[in-house]
XYZ file of C-alpha atoms in Angstrom:
520
model
C 53.870 33.990 -74.296
C 56.416 34.061 -72.231
C 54.126 35.515 -69.558
C 51.692 33.310 -69.762
C 55.099 30.897 -69.204
C 56.020 32.845 -66.601
C 52.871 32.004 -64.955
C 52.396 28.467 -65.631
C 56.258 27.576 -64.768
C 55.070 29.594 -61.381
C 52.439 27.103 -60.816
C 54.163 24.371 -60.774
C 57.698 25.785 -58.922
C 54.798 26.846 -55.624
C 52.657 23.662 -55.957
C 55.403 21.066 -56.361
C 57.985 20.062 -53.875
C 59.923 19.475 -56.286
C 60.326 21.688 -58.298
C 59.935 24.118 -55.762
C 63.344 22.626 -53.939
C 64.902 22.959 -57.918
C 63.912 27.259 -58.837
C 61.774 28.785 -55.636
C 65.708 30.313 -54.528
C 66.489 30.246 -58.668
C 63.039 32.140 -60.262
C 62.657 34.872 -60.575
C 59.843 36.817 -59.237
C 59.410 39.983 -61.125
C 58.534 39.056 -64.583
C 60.589 42.455 -66.054
C 59.312 44.639 -68.345
C 60.125 48.345 -69.913
C 58.327 49.668 -65.893
C 59.938 47.310 -63.895
C 62.178 49.862 -63.085
C 59.441 52.416 -61.892
C 57.145 49.355 -60.375
C 58.523 49.205 -56.907
C 58.095 52.855 -56.491
C 55.404 53.890 -53.380
C 53.035 56.184 -54.586
C 53.189 59.317 -53.692
C 49.451 60.687 -53.129
C 47.907 63.929 -53.147
C 44.177 63.626 -51.994
C 41.704 66.260 -53.206
C 38.633 66.121 -51.494
C 35.236 65.104 -51.908
C 33.107 66.920 -54.249
C 29.357 67.311 -54.030
C 28.696 66.332 -57.662
C 25.801 63.782 -58.673
C 26.896 61.496 -61.142
C 24.216 60.392 -62.880
C 23.300 63.922 -63.908
C 24.808 64.846 -67.197
C 25.127 69.103 -65.540
C 26.751 68.743 -62.447
C 29.618 66.281 -64.572
C 29.717 68.804 -67.042
C 29.795 71.437 -64.381
C 32.292 68.813 -62.105
C 35.032 68.355 -65.293
C 35.030 72.802 -65.687
C 36.228 72.605 -61.928
C 38.135 70.298 -62.479
C 40.023 71.749 -65.689
C 40.922 74.891 -63.930
C 42.440 73.733 -61.372
C 44.040 70.796 -62.600
C 44.450 70.615 -66.468
C 48.234 72.222 -67.660
C 47.003 75.597 -69.885
C 49.462 78.263 -71.982
C 47.574 80.926 -72.787
C 44.322 80.299 -71.813
C 44.588 77.024 -73.916
C 45.062 72.933 -72.575
C 48.674 72.174 -72.579
C 48.191 69.212 -72.283
C 44.789 66.644 -71.753
C 45.176 64.619 -68.612
C 42.978 61.752 -67.862
C 39.579 60.533 -66.265
C 39.643 56.306 -64.839
C 37.235 55.319 -63.417
C 34.834 51.864 -64.290
C 32.901 51.598 -67.294
C 30.025 53.480 -66.303
C 32.053 56.305 -64.898
C 34.266 56.801 -68.617
C 30.543 56.824 -70.363
C 29.675 59.828 -68.093
C 32.539 61.750 -68.183
C 32.236 60.654 -72.726
C 28.374 61.986 -72.424
C 29.515 65.117 -71.199
C 31.727 65.702 -73.624
C 29.483 64.582 -76.632
C 27.348 67.423 -74.707
C 29.136 70.158 -74.841
C 30.597 69.127 -78.456
C 29.172 72.585 -80.579
C 31.482 74.773 -78.190
C 34.399 76.188 -79.853
C 36.924 75.735 -78.534
C 38.689 72.561 -76.732
C 39.110 74.520 -72.682
C 34.678 74.521 -73.062
C 34.757 71.276 -75.017
C 36.006 69.381 -71.989
C 39.064 67.941 -73.684
C 41.078 69.387 -71.076
C 40.639 64.964 -69.368
C 40.701 61.400 -71.568
C 38.607 59.516 -69.540
C 39.247 55.448 -69.206
C 38.611 52.213 -67.468
C 40.510 50.839 -64.834
C 42.011 48.167 -64.504
C 39.671 45.686 -61.737
C 37.070 47.079 -62.568
C 38.241 44.955 -66.211
C 39.308 41.893 -63.987
C 35.980 41.542 -61.609
C 33.583 41.847 -64.825
C 36.246 39.289 -66.852
C 36.005 37.394 -64.074
C 32.079 36.919 -63.915
C 32.373 36.650 -67.506
C 34.594 34.017 -67.166
C 32.245 32.439 -64.213
C 28.436 32.559 -66.652
C 29.871 30.191 -68.668
C 32.171 27.778 -67.182
C 29.816 27.736 -63.692
C 26.625 27.238 -63.065
C 24.835 25.819 -59.063
C 23.156 22.442 -61.566
C 26.931 21.417 -62.467
C 28.095 20.058 -59.049
C 27.303 16.023 -59.928
C 29.838 16.734 -62.491
C 33.029 15.322 -61.572
C 35.711 18.646 -62.795
C 33.910 21.424 -63.118
C 34.234 24.736 -60.962
C 31.340 24.302 -58.377
C 31.863 21.130 -57.266
C 35.871 21.193 -57.302
C 34.087 24.598 -54.737
C 31.938 21.966 -52.898
C 35.403 19.966 -52.883
C 36.833 22.673 -50.853
C 33.741 23.969 -48.699
C 35.180 27.217 -50.088
C 31.073 27.985 -48.735
C 32.621 31.573 -49.654
C 32.018 31.619 -53.494
C 28.069 32.098 -53.342
C 25.699 34.806 -54.806
C 27.432 37.532 -57.948
C 30.874 37.607 -58.752
C 31.202 41.842 -57.691
C 30.118 40.356 -54.129
C 32.749 37.805 -53.741
C 35.252 38.476 -56.005
C 37.545 37.314 -54.287
C 37.037 34.512 -52.955
C 35.341 33.110 -56.862
C 38.936 34.757 -57.605
C 40.686 32.263 -55.178
C 38.481 29.141 -56.161
C 39.822 29.811 -59.710
C 43.673 29.951 -59.437
C 43.157 26.671 -57.466
C 42.239 25.331 -60.083
C 44.220 26.518 -62.099
C 46.865 26.354 -60.173
C 46.265 22.422 -60.082
C 45.848 21.622 -63.984
C 49.150 23.498 -64.597
C 50.401 21.162 -62.316
C 48.120 17.817 -63.582
C 49.587 18.887 -67.180
C 53.284 19.544 -66.054
C 53.241 15.789 -64.211
C 51.565 14.256 -68.070
C 54.460 15.573 -69.298
C 56.627 12.933 -67.723
C 53.881 10.243 -67.000
C 54.886 10.940 -63.183
C 51.924 12.157 -60.103
C 51.916 13.988 -57.559
C 54.506 11.761 -55.514
C 57.677 10.416 -57.964
C 60.975 12.099 -58.857
C 60.823 14.243 -61.877
C 63.305 13.833 -64.211
C 65.732 15.960 -64.920
C 68.476 16.028 -66.739
C 72.363 15.187 -66.119
C 74.265 16.898 -64.097
C 71.281 19.190 -63.846
C 72.694 20.301 -60.844
C 75.715 22.014 -62.116
C 73.625 23.963 -64.401
C 73.475 27.543 -64.145
C 70.189 29.794 -62.774
C 69.553 30.419 -66.275
C 70.485 26.687 -68.328
C 67.623 25.942 -65.006
C 64.945 28.599 -65.861
C 66.432 27.973 -69.911
C 64.305 24.421 -69.174
C 61.854 24.743 -67.281
C 60.504 27.444 -69.531
C 60.501 25.429 -72.161
C 58.760 22.400 -70.981
C 56.386 25.113 -69.985
C 56.511 26.304 -73.521
C 55.861 23.445 -75.676
C 52.821 22.133 -72.691
C 51.686 25.920 -73.172
C 51.829 25.037 -77.916
C 49.737 22.481 -76.666
C 47.258 22.327 -74.431
C 46.303 26.690 -74.789
C 47.435 27.895 -78.155
C 46.171 24.097 -79.647
C 47.734 23.362 -83.251
C 47.341 26.628 -85.327
C 49.255 28.326 -82.482
C 46.746 31.107 -83.630
C 43.377 30.718 -81.377
C 42.291 34.458 -82.793
C 41.864 33.602 -86.306
C 38.604 33.297 -87.092
C 37.873 36.331 -84.912
C 41.029 37.758 -86.832
C 39.856 36.987 -90.453
C 36.551 39.193 -89.365
C 38.163 42.291 -88.507
C 40.435 41.975 -92.098
C 38.098 40.040 -94.694
C 35.762 42.037 -95.986
C 34.326 39.220 -97.387
C 33.670 37.016 -94.139
C 29.741 36.261 -93.794
C 29.691 38.473 -90.458
C 30.892 41.795 -92.634
C 27.840 41.216 -95.372
C 26.032 44.332 -94.456
C 29.303 46.290 -92.949
C 31.393 45.878 -96.641
C 29.142 48.492 -97.940
C 29.230 51.405 -96.297
C 30.430 54.399 -98.039
C 33.231 55.711 -96.078
C 32.401 59.753 -96.777
C 29.002 60.396 -95.248
C 28.374 56.725 -93.560
C 25.697 55.174 -95.733
C 25.076 51.717 -96.363
C 23.872 50.464 -99.656
C 21.656 47.762 -101.020
C 23.070 44.734 -102.546
C 20.983 45.017 -105.285
C 20.045 48.771 -106.664
C 21.417 51.934 -106.048
C 19.306 53.323 -102.578
C 21.354 53.730 -100.139
C 20.838 54.310 -95.760
C 21.687 55.552 -93.348
C 21.316 52.914 -90.561
C 22.558 49.378 -91.426
C 18.633 47.972 -89.504
C 17.065 50.070 -92.343
C 18.726 48.111 -95.329
C 18.448 45.543 -93.509
C 14.951 45.692 -94.119
C 14.638 47.180 -97.316
C 16.612 43.459 -98.873
C 14.414 41.492 -96.664
C 11.050 42.989 -98.557
C 11.820 44.202 -101.465
C 14.464 41.954 -102.430
C 13.779 38.852 -100.378
C 17.384 38.786 -99.580
C 19.080 37.187 -96.422
C 22.288 37.550 -95.921
C 24.976 34.795 -96.000
C 24.758 31.924 -93.024
C 27.551 31.875 -90.264
C 29.009 28.829 -90.105
C 28.751 27.331 -86.199
C 31.872 26.747 -83.818
C 28.751 24.656 -81.602
C 30.397 21.351 -83.667
C 29.231 18.158 -80.980
C 32.341 17.051 -78.923
C 32.798 13.210 -77.930
C 34.806 14.117 -74.723
C 32.673 17.060 -72.910
C 34.309 16.976 -69.706
C 37.857 17.369 -71.289
C 37.095 19.848 -73.283
C 36.165 21.849 -70.453
C 38.843 21.017 -68.313
C 40.926 22.827 -71.207
C 38.545 25.651 -71.463
C 38.639 26.225 -67.724
C 42.389 26.410 -67.475
C 42.517 28.713 -71.195
C 40.598 31.624 -69.518
C 41.430 31.025 -65.097
C 45.299 31.782 -67.769
C 44.423 34.270 -69.600
C 41.894 35.924 -66.440
C 45.214 35.534 -63.957
C 47.583 36.886 -66.783
C 45.534 41.092 -66.064
C 46.177 40.382 -62.533
C 49.929 39.415 -62.580
C 50.277 42.732 -65.021
C 48.606 44.621 -63.064
C 50.316 43.220 -59.416
C 53.893 43.644 -61.317
C 52.219 47.373 -63.059
C 52.531 45.786 -66.607
C 51.511 48.320 -68.029
C 52.253 47.005 -71.497
C 50.347 43.913 -71.133
C 47.746 44.666 -69.030
C 46.168 47.247 -71.775
C 47.545 44.079 -74.588
C 44.922 42.197 -72.421
C 41.489 43.595 -73.840
C 42.022 42.514 -76.524
C 41.341 38.040 -75.100
C 39.444 40.199 -73.316
C 36.630 41.170 -75.741
C 35.610 38.463 -77.659
C 34.433 36.725 -73.737
C 32.548 39.905 -73.498
C 30.776 39.880 -77.014
C 30.100 35.871 -75.952
C 28.868 37.215 -72.484
C 26.448 39.680 -72.857
C 29.075 41.462 -71.381
C 28.164 45.024 -74.189
C 29.248 48.388 -72.073
C 32.927 45.783 -71.330
C 33.493 45.116 -74.580
C 33.074 48.552 -75.535
C 35.231 50.006 -73.479
C 37.689 46.692 -74.130
C 37.672 48.388 -77.686
C 37.998 52.387 -76.534
C 40.707 50.431 -74.703
C 42.455 48.823 -77.626
C 42.142 52.019 -79.917
C 43.359 54.462 -77.652
C 46.800 52.075 -77.657
C 46.038 51.600 -81.015
C 46.315 54.628 -83.187
C 44.303 57.379 -81.226
C 46.391 58.828 -78.616
C 49.309 60.531 -79.479
C 53.402 58.697 -78.387
C 53.035 60.666 -75.803
C 49.814 59.507 -74.793
C 49.769 56.067 -74.966
C 53.476 56.412 -72.475
C 51.586 57.794 -70.173
C 48.100 56.094 -70.697
C 49.907 52.239 -70.789
C 52.648 52.797 -67.886
C 50.335 55.040 -64.881
C 47.282 52.414 -64.364
C 49.064 51.899 -60.704
C 49.495 52.633 -57.372
C 52.290 51.470 -54.871
C 51.284 52.126 -51.068
C 54.080 50.070 -49.942
C 56.522 49.719 -52.433
C 58.343 46.340 -54.046
C 57.860 45.152 -57.628
C 55.334 43.090 -56.780
C 52.886 45.015 -54.381
C 51.104 47.055 -56.825
C 46.680 47.878 -56.578
C 44.563 49.061 -59.846
C 43.941 52.261 -59.057
C 40.450 52.450 -59.125
C 39.854 49.082 -56.993
C 42.503 51.232 -53.745
C 39.071 54.789 -54.786
C 37.218 51.626 -54.101
C 38.843 50.629 -51.008
C 39.134 54.370 -50.163
C 36.134 55.084 -50.369
C 34.991 52.693 -48.364
C 37.075 53.360 -44.886
C 36.402 57.473 -46.072
C 31.994 56.175 -45.280
C 33.235 55.566 -42.237
C 35.703 58.447 -41.412
C 32.556 60.467 -42.586
C 30.045 59.864 -39.835
C 31.578 61.764 -37.418
C 30.456 64.673 -39.424
C 26.666 65.293 -39.309
C 26.057 67.574 -42.784
C 27.350 67.445 -46.027
C 29.039 70.635 -45.922
C 30.837 68.999 -42.657
C 32.018 66.359 -45.521
C 33.373 67.606 -48.356
C 35.171 70.548 -45.471
C 36.952 67.758 -44.212
C 37.537 64.891 -46.882
C 41.107 66.125 -47.529
C 41.961 65.165 -44.392
C 40.373 61.701 -44.536
C 43.017 59.247 -46.192
C 45.764 60.707 -43.037
C 42.806 59.550 -40.955
C 42.709 56.471 -42.421
C 46.409 55.987 -43.024
C 46.931 57.078 -39.028
C 44.086 54.266 -38.483
C 45.331 51.392 -39.677
C 48.762 52.765 -38.548
C 47.629 53.542 -35.270
C 49.387 50.497 -33.546
C 52.816 50.134 -34.911
C 52.927 54.061 -34.635
C 52.018 52.803 -30.370
C 54.459 50.845 -30.596
C 51.570 48.052 -29.364
C 52.519 44.553 -30.456
C 49.038 43.203 -32.006
C 47.840 39.401 -30.326
C 48.342 36.915 -33.017
C 45.245 34.628 -33.348
C 44.250 30.918 -33.368
C 42.542 30.952 -35.965
C 44.036 30.030 -39.619
C 42.909 29.825 -43.223
C 43.384 26.396 -45.349
C 46.281 25.268 -46.711
C 46.247 26.269 -50.269
C 48.759 23.774 -50.794
C 46.626 21.248 -49.468
C 43.821 22.434 -51.402
C 45.584 22.329 -54.730
C 46.415 18.186 -53.984
C 42.517 17.359 -53.798
C 42.552 19.342 -56.553
C 45.604 17.060 -58.775
C 44.353 13.788 -57.013
C 40.932 14.911 -57.960
C 42.076 15.816 -62.136
C 44.832 13.005 -62.371
C 42.184 10.228 -60.857
C 38.921 11.621 -63.707
C 42.515 11.813 -66.874
C 41.120 15.507 -67.222
C 42.963 15.725 -69.506
C 42.794 12.191 -71.743
C 40.509 11.870 -74.452
C 37.862 9.906 -72.947
C 34.990 8.834 -75.459
C 31.803 9.980 -75.264
C 32.874 11.380 -71.997
C 29.662 13.777 -70.714
C 27.872 16.186 -68.664
C 24.743 16.062 -66.921
C 24.226 20.153 -66.839
C 24.013 21.621 -70.009
C 24.480 24.603 -68.913
C 27.905 24.879 -68.748
C 30.241 26.356 -72.420
C 31.828 22.808 -73.261
C 34.127 23.302 -76.671
C 37.770 24.326 -75.870
C 37.967 26.298 -79.117
C 36.036 29.439 -76.951
C 37.289 31.893 -79.896
C 36.232 30.402 -82.387
C 32.450 31.085 -80.673
C 32.751 34.882 -80.270
C 31.781 36.273 -84.121
C 28.302 35.842 -83.962
C 27.824 40.733 -84.478
C 31.336 40.816 -83.533
C 32.880 43.033 -86.351
C 29.502 45.303 -86.334
C 30.163 45.831 -83.216
C 33.530 46.531 -83.200
C 33.263 48.089 -86.332
C 29.913 50.348 -84.576
C 31.983 51.603 -81.615
C 35.641 52.217 -82.719
C 36.366 55.412 -81.785
C 37.560 58.265 -84.671
C 39.154 60.365 -81.616
C 40.090 60.614 -78.209
C 36.660 62.836 -77.004
C 33.428 61.513 -76.523
C 33.902 58.241 -77.802
C 29.689 57.357 -78.195
C 29.096 54.793 -81.167
C 28.394 54.572 -84.515
C 24.416 55.772 -85.275
C 24.377 53.895 -88.755
C 25.533 50.839 -88.654
C-alpha cells in the first residue's frame, strides 16, 4: 500500500500545478527501502567476453555451464561452497534448468551443475507484464470507444504506439503512464469536487506545517483514494485466488485434493484406483463413474457501466506495472520480487504460461526454497547503476539487451567468429569510449531543434477527457462497442481458471532443475 501511495502522490505532484508548488521540494523523490544505501552506488563491471555457444542445444549449454562453473563459482576441496545466480529472460531460465535436469543423475553437485541458480530478470518481466495488460485493455477496434487506451493513443497522436508490445515497449509504456497520471489527477480532483484549474482547499495554517506534516496530509488523502478505487470495499483484491491456494475443498482443487504426498499419485473420488496423471483420473471418472467435477462459478458478471469498469481496470493494472517499474528504478528488490504475486494471475488470465511459471518460481525461491543468505542476494542483486544516483538503476537484463545491440555494432569490423570472441572483452570498453567520446575530447555538441511533445500537455488533454466523460462516476447503461477489451474491474476474481493446478504443477521443491510435476 505505501508504495502505491508514493507512486500515486508523485503523479499528483508532477501534474497538478498547485500540488507541485506546495510539495515538489518537500516530497521525497526516493522511496526508502532496505537497500537504499546501496541503490545510488555506481556499479563496477567486469566483462567476461562472448562464448561460442548455441543456447538451443542442451549439450552446448552444459559445456558452457561447466566452463563458467570452473571459473566463477567458489570451491573448497573440489566441492561447491556457494552457488551463483544466473539471470536472463524466461527462455534462458528454462534452458539452464533443462541442462541441470539432464545431469540430475550425476553423483556430485559439481557434475550436476549446481553451481548456478537460474532466475528471470526484471526487464523482461516488465515487458511481458505490459504485453499482458495490453491484451486485456488495448485493441484497435476500440478506437471509437471514448475512454479506452487506443482512443487516447489517437487523441495524443502517438503514432509510434503500434504493432507488438515487445517491439515498441517504451512507446506503449509512455502511453499507459500518461493515462495513469491523468487518471490519478482526476481521482484526486474528484475527491475535492474540483477541476484541473481550481484551487484545492488546504487545511488551515498549512503554510506553517512541517515537511512531515504536509507529506502525511497528502499521503492520507491518497491512501483513502486508493482504498476506494484500487482495493475496493474489502481491501483485498486477491481474496478469491488466496482461497484457491488455501482451501482444499474449493472446486478448482477438486482433483488436486486427492494427491498422495508420498508418490504424487492421484486417487479416484469413487473407488480405490490411483493414477499417475490427473488427465488419466479425469478420463476414468467420466467414463467409469459418469462423474464430472463441480462447476466453478464465473466472475464474468454483467456490468451496467462498462466504461467505468474499464477505466478502473486500466488504472489498477497500469499502477501495478508502474509499481514494478519504480521498484527497478529505485533498486527495491523486495518490492520487485513481491510484485510477481500480482503478475501471476494476469499471466494466467492472458495465457502467458511461460511467464506465469516464471512468477511461480520467483515467488517460491523467495518464500522458502533458498537459504536466508541466498534469499538476500537473490533480492538485492537485481539492478545495475551506470551513472550513480538512487533513482538511476536499470534491470540487469535490460543492460544486457543494450550491450548486445552495441556489441553487434562494435564487432562488425571483425571478419571471423574467432576474432570476435578473442576481442569480445574489449567491446564494453569500446562502447563506453564511443558513447562518451565528445566529453573525453571536450567537444560541445550542437543542440538540435526537435522538441518532443509536452508530457504535461498530454496529461492535461486526457484529464479533460476523463472529467468530461465522467469516467469514474457510475453511469447506468454506458457500454463499449468493442467487446474484445475486458471490462471487469475485479480482474483478480476472474483469473482462477486452472490457477490452482498451474501453481501445484510448477511449484518447485529445489532451486535447481525446477521443471514441472508431470503427474498434474
